Coordinates of C-alpha atoms in Angstrom, one line a residue:
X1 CA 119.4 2.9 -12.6
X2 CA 119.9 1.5 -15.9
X3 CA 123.3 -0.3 -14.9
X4 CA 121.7 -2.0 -11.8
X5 CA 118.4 -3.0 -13.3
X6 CA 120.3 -4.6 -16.3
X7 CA 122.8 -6.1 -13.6
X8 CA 119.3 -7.6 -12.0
X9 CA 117.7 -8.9 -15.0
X10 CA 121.3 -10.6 -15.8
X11 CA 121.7 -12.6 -11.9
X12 CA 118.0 -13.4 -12.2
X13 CA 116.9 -14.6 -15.7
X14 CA 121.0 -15.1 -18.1
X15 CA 122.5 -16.9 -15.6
X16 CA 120.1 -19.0 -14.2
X17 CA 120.0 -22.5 -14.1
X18 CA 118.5 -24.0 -17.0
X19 CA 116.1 -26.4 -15.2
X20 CA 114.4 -23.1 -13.5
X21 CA 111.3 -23.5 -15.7
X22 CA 109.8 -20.7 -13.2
X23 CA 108.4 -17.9 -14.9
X24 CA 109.3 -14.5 -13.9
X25 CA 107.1 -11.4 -13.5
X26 CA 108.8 -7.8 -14.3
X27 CA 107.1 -4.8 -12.7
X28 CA 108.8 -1.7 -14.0
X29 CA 107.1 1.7 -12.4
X30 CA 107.9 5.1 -14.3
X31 CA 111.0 4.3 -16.0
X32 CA 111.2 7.5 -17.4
X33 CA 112.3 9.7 -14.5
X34 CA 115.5 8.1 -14.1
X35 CA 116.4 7.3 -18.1
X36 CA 116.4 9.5 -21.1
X37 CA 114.5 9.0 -24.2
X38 CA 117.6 7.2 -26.2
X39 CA 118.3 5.1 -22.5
X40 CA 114.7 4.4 -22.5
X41 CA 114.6 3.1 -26.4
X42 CA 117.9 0.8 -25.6
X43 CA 116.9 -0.8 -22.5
X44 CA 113.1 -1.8 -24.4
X45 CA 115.0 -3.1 -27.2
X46 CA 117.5 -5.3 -25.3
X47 CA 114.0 -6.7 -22.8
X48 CA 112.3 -6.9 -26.0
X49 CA 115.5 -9.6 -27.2
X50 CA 115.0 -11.0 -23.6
X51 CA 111.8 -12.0 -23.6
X52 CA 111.8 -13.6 -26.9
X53 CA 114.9 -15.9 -26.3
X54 CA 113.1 -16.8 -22.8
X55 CA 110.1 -18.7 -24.7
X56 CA 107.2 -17.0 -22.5
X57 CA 108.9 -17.7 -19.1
X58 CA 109.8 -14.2 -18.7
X59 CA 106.9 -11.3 -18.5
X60 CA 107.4 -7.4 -18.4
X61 CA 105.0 -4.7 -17.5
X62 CA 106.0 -0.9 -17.4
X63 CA 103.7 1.3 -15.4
X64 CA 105.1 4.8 -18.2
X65 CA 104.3 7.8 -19.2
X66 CA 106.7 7.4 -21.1
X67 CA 105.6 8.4 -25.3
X68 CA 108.6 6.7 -26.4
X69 CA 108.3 3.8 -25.0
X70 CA 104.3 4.0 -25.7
X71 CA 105.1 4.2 -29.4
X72 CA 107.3 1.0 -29.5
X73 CA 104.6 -1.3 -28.2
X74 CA 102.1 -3.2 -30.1
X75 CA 98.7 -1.9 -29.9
X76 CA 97.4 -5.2 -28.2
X77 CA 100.8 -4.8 -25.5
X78 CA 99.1 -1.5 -24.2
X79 CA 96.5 -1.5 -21.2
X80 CA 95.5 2.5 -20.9
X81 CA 93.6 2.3 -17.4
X82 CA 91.2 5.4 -17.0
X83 CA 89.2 6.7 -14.1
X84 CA 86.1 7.2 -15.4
X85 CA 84.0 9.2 -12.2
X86 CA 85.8 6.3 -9.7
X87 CA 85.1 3.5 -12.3
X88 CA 88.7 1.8 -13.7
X89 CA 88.1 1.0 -17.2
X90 CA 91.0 -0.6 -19.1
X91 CA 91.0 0.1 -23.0
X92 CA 92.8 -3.1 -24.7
X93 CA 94.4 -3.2 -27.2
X94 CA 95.0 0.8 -27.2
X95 CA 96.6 2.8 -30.3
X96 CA 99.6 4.7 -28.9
X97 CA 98.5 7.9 -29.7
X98 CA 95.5 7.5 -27.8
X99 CA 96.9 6.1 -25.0
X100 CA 99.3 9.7 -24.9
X101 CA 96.7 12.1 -26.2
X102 CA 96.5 13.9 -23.0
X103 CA 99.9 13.7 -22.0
X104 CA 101.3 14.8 -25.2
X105 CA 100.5 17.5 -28.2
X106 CA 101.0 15.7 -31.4
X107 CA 101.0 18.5 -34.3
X108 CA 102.8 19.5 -37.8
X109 CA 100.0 18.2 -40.0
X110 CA 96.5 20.3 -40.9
X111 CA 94.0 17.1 -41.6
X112 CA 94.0 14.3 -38.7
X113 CA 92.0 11.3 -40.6
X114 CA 90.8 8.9 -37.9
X115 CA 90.0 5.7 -39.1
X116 CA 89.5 2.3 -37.2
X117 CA 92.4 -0.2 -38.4
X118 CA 95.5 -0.5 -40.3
X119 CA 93.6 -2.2 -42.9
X120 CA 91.5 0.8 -43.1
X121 CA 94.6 3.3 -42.7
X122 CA 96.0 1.9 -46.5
X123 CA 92.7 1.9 -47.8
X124 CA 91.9 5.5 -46.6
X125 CA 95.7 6.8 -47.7
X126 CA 95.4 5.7 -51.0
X127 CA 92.4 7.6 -51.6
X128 CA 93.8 10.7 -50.4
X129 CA 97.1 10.3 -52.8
X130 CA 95.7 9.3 -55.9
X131 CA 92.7 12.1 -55.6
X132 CA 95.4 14.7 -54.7
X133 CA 93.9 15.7 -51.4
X134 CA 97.0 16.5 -50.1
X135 CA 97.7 19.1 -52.1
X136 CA 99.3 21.9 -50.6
X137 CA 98.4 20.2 -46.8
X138 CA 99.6 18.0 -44.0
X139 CA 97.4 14.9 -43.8
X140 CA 97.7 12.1 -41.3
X141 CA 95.8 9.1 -41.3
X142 CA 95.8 7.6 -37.7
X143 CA 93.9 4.0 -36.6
X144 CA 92.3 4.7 -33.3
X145 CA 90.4 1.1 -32.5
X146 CA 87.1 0.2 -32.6
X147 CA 84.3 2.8 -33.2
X148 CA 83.2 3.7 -29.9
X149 CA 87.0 4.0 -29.4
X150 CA 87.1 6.4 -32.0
X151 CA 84.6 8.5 -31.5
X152 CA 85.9 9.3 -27.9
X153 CA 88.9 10.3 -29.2
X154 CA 87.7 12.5 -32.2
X155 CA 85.7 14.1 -29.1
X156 CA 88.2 14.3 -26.7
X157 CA 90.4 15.9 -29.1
X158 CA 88.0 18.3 -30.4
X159 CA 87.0 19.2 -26.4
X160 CA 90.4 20.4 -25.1
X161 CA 91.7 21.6 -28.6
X162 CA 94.4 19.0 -28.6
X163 CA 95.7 19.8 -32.2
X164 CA 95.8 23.6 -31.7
X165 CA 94.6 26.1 -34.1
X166 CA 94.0 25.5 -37.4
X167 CA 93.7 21.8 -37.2
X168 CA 91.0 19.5 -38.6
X169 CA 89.8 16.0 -37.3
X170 CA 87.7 13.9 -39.4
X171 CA 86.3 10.2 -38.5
X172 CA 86.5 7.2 -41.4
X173 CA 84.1 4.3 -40.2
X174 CA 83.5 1.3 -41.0
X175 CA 80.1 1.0 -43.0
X176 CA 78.7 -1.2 -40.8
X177 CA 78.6 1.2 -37.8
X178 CA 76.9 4.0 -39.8
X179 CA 73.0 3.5 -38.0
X180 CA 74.9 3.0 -34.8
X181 CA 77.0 5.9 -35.2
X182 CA 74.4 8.5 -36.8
X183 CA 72.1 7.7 -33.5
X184 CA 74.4 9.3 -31.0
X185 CA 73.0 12.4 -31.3
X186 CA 75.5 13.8 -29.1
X187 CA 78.8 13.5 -31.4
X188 CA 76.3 14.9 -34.2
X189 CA 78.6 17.9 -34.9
X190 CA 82.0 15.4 -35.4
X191 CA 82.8 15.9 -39.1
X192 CA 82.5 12.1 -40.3
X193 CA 82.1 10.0 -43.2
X194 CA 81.9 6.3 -44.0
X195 CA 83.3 3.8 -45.9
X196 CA 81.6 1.9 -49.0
X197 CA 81.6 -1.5 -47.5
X198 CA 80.8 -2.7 -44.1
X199 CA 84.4 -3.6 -43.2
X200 CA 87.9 -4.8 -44.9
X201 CA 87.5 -8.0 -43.3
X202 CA 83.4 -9.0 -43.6
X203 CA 84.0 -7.5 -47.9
X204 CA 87.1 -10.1 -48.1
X205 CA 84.7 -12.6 -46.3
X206 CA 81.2 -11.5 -48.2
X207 CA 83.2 -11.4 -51.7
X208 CA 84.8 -15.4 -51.0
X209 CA 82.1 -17.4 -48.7
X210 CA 78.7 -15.4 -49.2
X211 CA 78.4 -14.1 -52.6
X212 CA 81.0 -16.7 -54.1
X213 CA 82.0 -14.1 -56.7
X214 CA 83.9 -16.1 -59.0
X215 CA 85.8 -12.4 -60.2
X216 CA 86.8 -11.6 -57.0
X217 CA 88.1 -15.4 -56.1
X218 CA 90.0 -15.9 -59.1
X219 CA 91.3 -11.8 -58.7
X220 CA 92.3 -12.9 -55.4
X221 CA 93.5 -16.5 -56.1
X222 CA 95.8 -15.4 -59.4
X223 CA 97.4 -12.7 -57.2
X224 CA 98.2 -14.2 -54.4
X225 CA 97.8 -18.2 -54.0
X226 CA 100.0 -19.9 -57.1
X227 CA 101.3 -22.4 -54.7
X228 CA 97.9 -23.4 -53.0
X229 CA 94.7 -22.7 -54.6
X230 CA 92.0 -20.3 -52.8
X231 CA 89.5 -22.9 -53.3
X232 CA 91.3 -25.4 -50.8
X233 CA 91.6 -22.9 -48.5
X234 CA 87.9 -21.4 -49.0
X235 CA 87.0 -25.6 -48.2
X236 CA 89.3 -25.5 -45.3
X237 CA 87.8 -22.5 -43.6
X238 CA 84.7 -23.8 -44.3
X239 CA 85.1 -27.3 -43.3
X240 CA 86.8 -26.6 -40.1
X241 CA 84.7 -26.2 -36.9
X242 CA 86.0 -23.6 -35.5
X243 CA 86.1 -20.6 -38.5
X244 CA 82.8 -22.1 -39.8
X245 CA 80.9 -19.0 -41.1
X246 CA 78.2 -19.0 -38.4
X247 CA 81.0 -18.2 -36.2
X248 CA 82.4 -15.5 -37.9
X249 CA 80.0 -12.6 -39.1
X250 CA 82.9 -10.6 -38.8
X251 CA 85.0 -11.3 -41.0
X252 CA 87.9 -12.0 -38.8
X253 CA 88.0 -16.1 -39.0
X254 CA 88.4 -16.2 -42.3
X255 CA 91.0 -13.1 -43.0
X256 CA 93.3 -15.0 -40.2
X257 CA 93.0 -18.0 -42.6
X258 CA 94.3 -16.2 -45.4
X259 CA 97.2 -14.4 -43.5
X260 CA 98.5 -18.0 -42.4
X261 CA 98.4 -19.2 -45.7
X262 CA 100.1 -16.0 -47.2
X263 CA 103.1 -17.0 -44.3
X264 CA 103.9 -19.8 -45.6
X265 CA 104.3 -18.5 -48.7
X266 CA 106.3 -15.6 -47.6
X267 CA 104.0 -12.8 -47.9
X268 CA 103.9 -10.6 -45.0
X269 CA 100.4 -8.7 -44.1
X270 CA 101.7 -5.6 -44.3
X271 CA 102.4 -6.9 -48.1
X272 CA 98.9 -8.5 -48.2
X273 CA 97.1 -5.3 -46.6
X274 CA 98.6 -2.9 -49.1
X275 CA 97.9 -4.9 -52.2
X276 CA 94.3 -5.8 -51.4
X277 CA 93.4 -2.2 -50.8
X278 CA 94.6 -2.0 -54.3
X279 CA 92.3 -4.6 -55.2
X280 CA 89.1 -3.1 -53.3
X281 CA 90.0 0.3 -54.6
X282 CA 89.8 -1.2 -58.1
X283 CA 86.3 -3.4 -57.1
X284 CA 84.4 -0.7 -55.6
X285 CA 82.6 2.3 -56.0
X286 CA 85.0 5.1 -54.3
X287 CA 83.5 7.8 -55.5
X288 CA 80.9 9.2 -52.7
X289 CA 83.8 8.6 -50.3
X290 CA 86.7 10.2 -52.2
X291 CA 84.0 13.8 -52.7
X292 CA 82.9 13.8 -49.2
X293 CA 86.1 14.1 -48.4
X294 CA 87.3 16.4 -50.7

């Protein structure tokens, strides 16, 4: 299989003629019944090369069960179609290992910490390894989505005793889902807990736009911003019409902002992400969190 589809892909997209501008759709249906795991990991990593020397004129789609190939995908790459009682609902973007939960039995760790984002993941891992609650246990802390997301998962798992004996699932929100969350009376007896500010995102945003606190700017603008200061970039986001604040109560505007200036400067966001949860961990009131947990 793997010799003729890459013999395929090489008549229909390497050696065509340059002026071809058409774009090509890939429909690849349950790869993983003819190709082995390693197979599986090569061919993805030489489409993956394909697609990005092809400038957008070449798209793939794998209909896969397939947990390795799951795993290499980008959250926002994933569609997880579900029948929900005849109803198709497509989750996107999906976390891999909620796209697999019921396919596959992740174990080897005692505490599964749920949390919503990868911005929340560092936060949340940081609190567990300078506390020491991971002493003398396997913790893993795993971004699931949004809320809603979430808590489907935390129940799911708990339902059909994904994790196997012995294991423990707690949720990590967001503070600004704690009303919504504490109404659904039916997830009541889900071991959760909350962060201390609404969200990574609206703190970066309510810290900079709203409360202008000139600590937190200059924190902020010494660390990170030598070449361009904050305050341009706080003007620009303002300025511009379409990340003016009204339009983003999230938080989300304004923390793409800063990752496209921290690009230019060469400072990746998995950089940025750890080094800011430094920053908040230092800024804010932990402690509630860090005991509930413990």
């Amino acid at each position: 299989m793997l010799i003729s589809l890459i013999d395929f892909i090489n008549n229909l997209v390497i050696k065509r003629k340059s002026k071809n501008k058409k774009k090509l759709l890939f429909l690849i249906g349950e790869v993983e019944l003819a190709l082995h795991p390693s197979a599986i990991d090569r061919l993805f990593l030489f489409l993956q090369d394909l697609v990005k020397s092809n400038d957008k004129d070449l798209i793939i789609y794998f209909l896969t069960h397939s947990s390795e190939l799951i795993h290499r995908l980008k959250p926002q790459n994933i569609y997880l179609l579900e029948n929900d009682r005849g109803e198709l609902m497509t989750i996107n973007p999906c976390y891999p290992n909620y796209a697999v939960r019921n396919l596959y039995i992740p174990n080897g760790f005692d505490f599964l910490l749920l949390v919503e984002d990868e911005l929340t993941k560092v936060l949340v891992e940081k609190i567990v390894r300078v506390n020491g609650l991971n002493k003398s246990k396997l913790c893993c802390v795993l971004p699931s989505g949004g809320c809603n997301q979430m808590l489907k998962l935390h129940h799911d798992m708990v339902t059909y005793n994904t994790l196997g004996v012995g294991k423990h699932i707690i949720s990590i929100y967001d503070g600004d889902v704690k009303d919504k969350i504490n109404k659904k009376q039916e997830y009541k007896y889900l071991p959760k807990c909350f962060l201390p500010i609404p969200s990574i995102e609206k703190f970066l945003r309510s810290k900079c736009i709203i409360e202008k606190d000139k600590k937190f700017i200059k924190l902020i603008g010494d660390k990170y911003f030598n070449q361009r200061s904050i305050h341009d970039i706080i003007a620009d986001y303002m300025n511009d019409p379409r990340t003016s604040p009204n339009k983003d109560m999230d938080g989300k505007n304004f923390y793409r902002v800063i990752l496209s200036n921290l690009e230019k400067i060469g400072i990746s966001e998995n950089n940025f992400i750890k080094y800011l949860c430094d920053d908040i961990y230092s800024y804010v009131d932990i402690a509630s969190l860090t005991a509930l947990l413990k």
